[in-house]
Amino acid sequence: MSEPGGAAVPRIPAEERARLLANPGFGKVFTDHMVTSSWTSGVGWDAAQLSAYGPLSLDPSTTVLHYGQAIFEGLKAFHQAGGGIATFRPGANARRFGRSAARMAMPQLPEETFVAAVEMLVRADQDWVPSGAERSLYVRPFMISTEAFLGVRPASRYQFLVIASPAGAYFPNGVAPVSVYISEDYVRAAPGGTGEAKAAGNYAASLLAQQQAADEGCDQVVWIDAVERSYVEEMGGMNLFFVRGSGSGAELVTPQLTGTLLAGVTRDSLITLARDAGYRVTERRFSVDEWRAGAEDGSLCETFACGTAAVITPVGQVKAKTGDFTIADGAAGPITMRLREELLDIQHGRVPDTRGWVHRIV
Ligand code: COI
């Protein structure tokens, strides 16, 4: 890794940075630096470089612009209650990046290079980590194919980059419950497809269904399986949990990872936290019929979505061609909010990290 001297000069003056950090929103503002590394067939990766954040120059024939070999990750850096800055489980993101790369016929980036690049950027741009509740630095590692070529085959050149963006709440209404529309017209992922890869194209293919959900008056789209068109898979780009029963006897159900779902780091962390809190957690198929019946007879008390960007978002209303329903009274449930607080407490260093999840950088 190398850090050229010029890269230390901030792109944005301190007063302007303070103004931007006061109300960062999500994904709109970018820090002073970025990290880049290039891969060439037969040569491998060059040393990652820290440089000033700025535009890329790409030949118009660059393969990513035509055939979409592009994958990404998302993780956050947080101010720690006792001082310093840490990220959360970056190794888990590095491993998933490797799985996404394999599925998209892209080269493997060593996990330690991924983590070191995240560390390099967070350290250089530590003044960009916002403080306060719901505030973090969202770090976006990604890889694109960069060969200038129009033939359809895996490219011979790639670029790995890491950029970062100070972030507030992902959804404009914070943790207010969202309404969802079950998409029966569109499919996110089919067996054998790219559903479990964090591939850019999956997100492009989701946009029309998300637009349809908005046209139906809903905040988010919910995807059901491609084959039987019965089982719930994900909400937008987030995993889902369903809470059956209440109190200490409650059971949490989350759709099993079949290859068509993204294996969320937040999903995995919440399974552990919920089990450690004494709840039964089951990974299995969960149908729209079971969701509706549970909501209607009161046995299903809560539903929430989870992901790095929004952490945990309660689901209040469900709209479907086969009939609408409401989860409990449509408000955020107690288990949803408890798990959310527990996860945020760990991420912000407000409680001891007993699982080796917190990765200290500064
Ligand atoms: C996340 O929750 O981190 C996501 O993947 C959403 C992101 C695409 C903004």
Coordinates of C-alpha atoms and ligand atoms in Angstrom, one line a residue:
M1 CA 0.0 0.0 0.0
S2 CA 1.4 3.4 -0.8
E3 CA 0.2 6.9 0.2
P4 CA 1.5 9.6 -2.1
G5 CA 2.3 12.8 -0.1
G6 CA -0.1 15.0 -2.1
A7 CA -3.0 12.8 -1.0
A8 CA -2.9 14.2 2.5
V9 CA -4.2 17.6 1.3
P10 CA -8.0 17.7 2.0
R11 CA -10.2 18.2 -1.1
I12 CA -12.9 20.0 1.0
P13 CA -12.1 22.7 3.5
A14 CA -12.8 22.0 7.2
E15 CA -15.7 24.4 7.5
E16 CA -17.4 23.0 4.5
R17 CA -16.8 19.4 5.8
A18 CA -18.4 20.4 9.1
R19 CA -21.5 21.8 7.3
L20 CA -21.8 18.5 5.2
L21 CA -21.4 16.3 8.3
A22 CA -24.2 18.1 10.1
N23 CA -26.8 16.6 7.8
P24 CA -25.1 14.0 5.6
G25 CA -28.2 12.1 4.3
F26 CA -27.1 8.9 2.6
G27 CA -24.7 8.5 -0.3
K28 CA -24.6 12.1 -1.4
V29 CA -21.3 13.4 0.0
F30 CA -17.9 11.8 -0.5
T31 CA -14.7 12.1 1.5
D32 CA -11.3 13.5 0.4
H33 CA -9.7 10.3 -0.7
M34 CA -10.2 7.0 -2.4
V35 CA -8.1 3.8 -2.6
T36 CA -7.4 2.1 -5.9
S37 CA -5.7 -1.0 -7.1
S38 CA -5.5 -2.6 -10.6
W39 CA -5.4 -6.2 -11.6
T40 CA -4.0 -7.4 -14.9
S41 CA -4.2 -10.9 -16.2
G42 CA -0.8 -12.7 -15.8
V43 CA 0.4 -10.0 -13.5
G44 CA -2.1 -9.8 -10.6
W45 CA -2.9 -6.9 -8.3
D46 CA -0.6 -3.8 -8.0
A47 CA -0.1 -2.1 -4.7
A48 CA -3.2 -0.2 -3.5
Q49 CA -2.8 3.6 -3.7
L50 CA -4.5 6.3 -1.7
S51 CA -5.3 9.3 -3.9
A52 CA -7.5 12.3 -3.9
Y53 CA -11.2 11.4 -4.6
G54 CA -12.0 12.2 -8.1
P55 CA -13.5 11.0 -11.5
L56 CA -12.3 7.9 -13.3
S57 CA -11.2 8.1 -16.9
L58 CA -12.6 5.2 -18.9
D59 CA -12.4 4.3 -22.6
P60 CA -15.9 4.2 -24.0
S61 CA -15.4 0.6 -24.9
T62 CA -14.6 -0.4 -21.3
T63 CA -16.3 -3.8 -20.7
V64 CA -18.0 -2.8 -17.5
L65 CA -20.0 -0.2 -19.4
H66 CA -21.3 -2.8 -21.7
Y67 CA -21.5 -6.2 -20.0
G68 CA -21.6 -5.0 -16.4
Q69 CA -18.9 -6.9 -14.6
A70 CA -19.2 -4.9 -11.4
I71 CA -19.5 -6.0 -7.7
F72 CA -19.6 -4.0 -4.5
E73 CA -19.7 -4.1 -0.7
G74 CA -21.0 -1.8 2.0
L75 CA -19.7 -1.5 5.5
K76 CA -19.6 1.3 8.1
A77 CA -17.0 2.9 10.3
F78 CA -18.2 4.3 13.7
H79 CA -16.9 6.6 16.4
Q80 CA -16.4 4.4 19.5
A81 CA -17.9 5.4 22.8
G82 CA -14.5 5.2 24.5
G83 CA -12.7 7.1 21.6
G84 CA -11.3 5.9 18.3
I85 CA -12.9 4.6 15.2
A86 CA -13.8 1.0 14.2
T87 CA -15.5 -0.9 11.4
F88 CA -17.8 -3.8 11.9
R89 CA -16.8 -7.3 10.6
P90 CA -14.9 -6.2 7.6
G91 CA -13.6 -9.7 7.1
A92 CA -17.1 -10.9 6.5
N93 CA -17.5 -8.3 3.7
A94 CA -14.1 -9.3 2.3
R95 CA -15.2 -13.0 2.1
R96 CA -18.5 -12.1 0.4
F97 CA -16.6 -9.9 -2.0
G98 CA -14.6 -13.0 -3.0
R99 CA -17.8 -15.0 -3.5
S100 CA -19.3 -12.2 -5.6
A101 CA -16.1 -12.0 -7.7
A102 CA -16.1 -15.8 -8.3
R103 CA -19.7 -15.7 -9.5
M104 CA -19.0 -12.8 -11.9
A105 CA -15.8 -14.4 -13.3
M106 CA -13.7 -11.6 -11.7
P107 CA -10.3 -12.1 -10.0
Q108 CA -10.0 -12.8 -6.3
L109 CA -8.8 -10.0 -4.1
P110 CA -7.0 -11.3 -1.0
E111 CA -9.1 -10.7 2.1
E112 CA -6.3 -8.9 3.9
T113 CA -5.9 -6.5 0.9
F114 CA -9.6 -5.7 1.1
V115 CA -9.4 -5.0 4.8
A116 CA -6.2 -3.0 4.6
A117 CA -7.6 -0.8 1.8
V118 CA -10.7 -0.1 4.0
E119 CA -8.3 0.7 6.9
M120 CA -6.2 3.0 4.7
L121 CA -9.2 5.1 3.6
V122 CA -10.8 5.3 7.0
R123 CA -7.5 6.3 8.6
A124 CA -6.9 9.0 6.0
D125 CA -10.5 10.3 6.1
Q126 CA -11.1 9.9 9.9
D127 CA -12.3 13.5 10.1
W128 CA -15.2 12.5 7.9
V129 CA -16.6 10.0 10.4
P130 CA -19.7 11.8 11.7
S131 CA -20.6 11.5 15.4
G132 CA -24.0 10.9 16.9
A133 CA -26.9 8.5 16.8
E134 CA -27.6 6.9 13.4
R135 CA -24.3 8.4 12.1
S136 CA -21.4 6.6 10.5
L137 CA -19.0 6.6 7.6
Y138 CA -20.4 4.3 4.9
V139 CA -17.5 2.6 3.1
R140 CA -18.1 1.3 -0.4
P141 CA -15.4 -1.1 -1.8
F142 CA -16.2 -2.1 -5.4
M143 CA -14.6 -3.8 -8.4
I144 CA -15.2 -3.1 -12.1
S145 CA -13.8 -4.6 -15.3
T146 CA -11.6 -2.1 -17.1
E147 CA -10.4 -3.7 -20.3
A148 CA -11.3 -1.8 -23.5
F149 CA -12.9 -4.5 -25.5
L150 CA -16.3 -5.4 -26.9
G151 CA -16.0 -9.2 -27.1
V152 CA -18.1 -11.1 -24.5
R153 CA -15.7 -12.9 -22.1
P154 CA -14.3 -12.2 -18.7
A155 CA -12.1 -9.1 -19.0
S156 CA -8.3 -9.2 -18.6
R157 CA -8.1 -6.0 -16.5
Y158 CA -10.0 -4.9 -13.4
Q159 CA -9.9 -2.0 -10.9
F160 CA -10.7 -2.3 -7.2
L161 CA -11.7 0.9 -5.5
V162 CA -12.8 2.0 -2.0
I163 CA -14.7 5.3 -1.5
A164 CA -16.5 6.5 1.6
S165 CA -19.5 8.7 2.3
P166 CA -20.6 10.1 5.7
A167 CA -24.1 8.8 6.4
G168 CA -27.2 9.5 8.5
A169 CA -30.3 7.4 8.4
Y170 CA -30.8 5.4 5.1
F171 CA -34.5 6.0 5.0
P172 CA -35.8 9.6 5.1
N173 CA -38.1 8.7 8.0
G174 CA -35.4 7.0 10.1
V175 CA -36.7 3.9 11.9
A176 CA -40.4 4.5 11.1
P177 CA -42.0 1.3 9.8
V178 CA -42.1 1.0 6.0
S179 CA -44.9 -0.2 3.8
V180 CA -44.0 -2.9 1.2
Y181 CA -45.4 -4.1 -2.1
I182 CA -45.0 -7.8 -3.0
S183 CA -43.8 -8.0 -6.5
E184 CA -45.6 -10.6 -8.5
D185 CA -44.7 -9.1 -11.9
Y186 CA -40.9 -9.1 -11.5
V187 CA -38.3 -11.6 -10.3
R188 CA -35.1 -10.6 -8.5
A189 CA -33.2 -13.8 -8.7
A190 CA -33.6 -17.4 -10.0
P191 CA -31.8 -20.6 -9.1
G192 CA -28.4 -20.6 -10.8
G193 CA -28.5 -16.8 -11.3
T194 CA -26.6 -14.1 -9.6
G195 CA -28.9 -13.4 -6.6
E196 CA -26.4 -14.2 -3.9
A197 CA -23.7 -12.1 -5.5
K198 CA -23.5 -8.4 -4.6
A199 CA -23.4 -7.6 -8.3
A200 CA -24.4 -4.1 -9.6
G201 CA -26.7 -5.7 -12.2
N202 CA -29.0 -7.1 -9.5
Y203 CA -29.7 -3.6 -8.3
A204 CA -30.3 -2.3 -11.8
A205 CA -32.8 -5.1 -12.4
S206 CA -34.6 -4.2 -9.2
L207 CA -35.3 -0.6 -10.0
L208 CA -38.5 -1.1 -12.1
A209 CA -40.1 -3.3 -9.4
Q210 CA -39.1 -0.6 -6.8
Q211 CA -40.7 2.0 -9.0
Q212 CA -43.9 -0.1 -9.2
A213 CA -43.9 -0.4 -5.4
A214 CA -43.7 3.4 -5.2
D215 CA -46.5 3.7 -7.7
E216 CA -48.6 1.4 -5.5
G217 CA -47.9 3.9 -2.6
C218 CA -45.4 1.7 -0.9
D219 CA -41.9 2.4 0.4
Q220 CA -40.2 -0.8 -0.7
V221 CA -40.5 -3.9 -2.9
V222 CA -40.6 -7.4 -1.5
W223 CA -39.3 -10.2 -3.7
I224 CA -40.7 -13.7 -3.8
D225 CA -39.1 -16.8 -5.2
A226 CA -38.8 -17.2 -8.9
V227 CA -40.1 -20.9 -9.1
E228 CA -43.1 -21.3 -6.9
R229 CA -43.9 -17.6 -6.6
S230 CA -44.9 -18.3 -3.0
Y231 CA -41.9 -17.8 -0.7
V232 CA -40.6 -14.5 0.6
E233 CA -36.9 -13.7 -0.3
E234 CA -35.8 -10.1 0.4
M235 CA -37.0 -6.6 0.7
G236 CA -35.3 -4.3 -1.8
G237 CA -31.6 -4.9 -1.1
M238 CA -32.3 -6.1 2.5
N239 CA -32.9 -9.4 4.3
L240 CA -36.1 -10.0 6.2
F241 CA -37.0 -11.5 9.6
F242 CA -40.5 -12.5 10.9
V243 CA -41.2 -12.7 14.6
R244 CA -43.7 -15.4 15.6
G245 CA -45.1 -15.0 19.1
S246 CA -43.9 -12.5 21.6
G247 CA -41.7 -12.1 24.7
S248 CA -39.0 -14.6 25.6
G249 CA -40.8 -17.4 23.8
A250 CA -40.8 -15.7 20.4
E251 CA -39.3 -17.4 17.4
L252 CA -37.6 -15.5 14.6
V253 CA -37.8 -16.9 11.1
T254 CA -35.6 -15.7 8.3
P255 CA -35.6 -17.0 4.7
Q256 CA -32.9 -19.6 4.3
L257 CA -30.0 -18.9 2.0
T258 CA -30.9 -20.8 -1.1
G259 CA -28.4 -19.2 -3.5
T260 CA -31.0 -16.6 -4.6
L261 CA -30.6 -14.4 -1.5
L262 CA -27.8 -12.2 -0.4
A263 CA -26.0 -13.5 2.7
G264 CA -26.3 -10.3 4.7
V265 CA -23.6 -9.5 7.3
T266 CA -26.3 -7.8 9.4
R267 CA -28.6 -10.9 8.9
D268 CA -25.8 -13.2 10.1
S269 CA -25.1 -10.9 13.1
L270 CA -28.7 -10.7 14.1
I271 CA -29.1 -14.4 14.0
T272 CA -26.3 -14.6 16.6
L273 CA -27.6 -11.8 18.7
A274 CA -31.1 -13.2 18.8
R275 CA -29.9 -16.7 19.7
D276 CA -27.7 -15.2 22.4
A277 CA -30.7 -13.3 23.7
G278 CA -32.6 -16.7 24.1
Y279 CA -34.8 -16.5 21.0
R280 CA -35.3 -19.5 18.7
V281 CA -34.1 -18.5 15.2
T282 CA -35.1 -20.6 12.3
E283 CA -33.7 -20.3 8.7
R284 CA -36.3 -21.8 6.4
R285 CA -38.7 -21.0 3.6
F286 CA -41.4 -18.6 4.6
S287 CA -44.4 -18.1 2.4
V288 CA -46.5 -15.0 1.7
D289 CA -49.5 -17.2 2.9
E290 CA -47.9 -17.9 6.2
W291 CA -47.0 -14.2 6.6
R292 CA -50.6 -13.1 5.9
A293 CA -52.2 -15.8 8.0
G294 CA -49.9 -15.0 11.0
A295 CA -50.6 -11.3 10.7
E296 CA -54.3 -11.9 10.5
D297 CA -54.6 -14.4 13.4
G298 CA -52.1 -12.3 15.6
S299 CA -49.5 -15.1 15.9
L300 CA -47.0 -13.1 13.8
C301 CA -46.2 -10.0 15.8
E302 CA -43.3 -8.3 14.0
T303 CA -41.5 -8.1 10.7
F304 CA -38.3 -6.3 10.0
A305 CA -35.7 -5.9 7.3
C306 CA -32.0 -5.6 7.9
G307 CA -28.9 -4.5 6.0
T308 CA -25.7 -2.5 6.6
A309 CA -27.1 0.8 5.3
A310 CA -30.4 0.9 7.3
V311 CA -29.5 -1.5 10.1
I312 CA -33.0 -2.7 11.0
T313 CA -36.2 -1.3 9.5
P314 CA -39.6 -2.4 10.8
V315 CA -42.2 -3.4 8.2
G316 CA -45.7 -2.1 9.0
Q317 CA -48.0 -2.6 6.0
V318 CA -47.9 -5.2 3.3
K319 CA -49.7 -4.7 -0.1
A320 CA -50.2 -7.5 -2.5
K321 CA -52.5 -8.3 -5.4
T322 CA -53.8 -11.2 -3.3
G323 CA -54.8 -8.8 -0.5
D324 CA -53.2 -6.3 1.9
F325 CA -52.4 -6.9 5.6
T326 CA -50.9 -5.1 8.5
I327 CA -48.3 -6.4 10.9
A328 CA -49.7 -6.1 14.5
D329 CA -50.7 -2.4 14.9
G330 CA -48.3 -1.3 12.1
A331 CA -45.8 0.1 14.6
A332 CA -42.2 -1.0 15.3
G333 CA -42.2 -4.1 17.6
P334 CA -40.2 -4.6 20.8
I335 CA -37.9 -7.4 19.5
T336 CA -37.2 -5.4 16.4
M337 CA -36.1 -2.4 18.5
R338 CA -34.2 -4.5 21.1
L339 CA -32.1 -6.2 18.4
R340 CA -31.5 -2.8 16.7
E341 CA -30.3 -1.2 19.9
E342 CA -28.1 -4.2 20.7
L343 CA -26.4 -4.2 17.3
L344 CA -25.9 -0.4 17.4
D345 CA -24.5 -0.6 20.9
I346 CA -21.8 -3.1 19.7
Q347 CA -21.1 -1.1 16.6
H348 CA -20.6 2.1 18.5
G349 CA -18.6 0.5 21.2
R350 CA -21.2 1.2 23.9
V351 CA -21.0 -2.4 25.2
P352 CA -18.1 -4.8 25.2
D353 CA -17.5 -6.7 21.9
T354 CA -17.5 -10.3 23.0
R355 CA -17.6 -11.8 19.5
G356 CA -14.6 -10.2 17.8
W357 CA -16.8 -8.2 15.5
V358 CA -15.4 -4.7 16.1
H359 CA -12.4 -3.9 14.0
R360 CA -10.5 -1.0 15.5
I361 CA -8.8 1.3 12.9
V362 CA -8.0 4.5 14.8
Ligands
COI1 C1 -27.0 -2.3 2.5 O1 -28.0 -2.4 3.3 O2 -25.9 -2.1 2.9 C2 -27.3 -2.4 1.1 O3 -26.7 -3.2 0.4 C3 -28.0 -1.3 0.5 C4 -27.2 -0.5 -0.4 C5 -27.3 -1.0 -1.8 C6 -27.4 1.0 -0.2

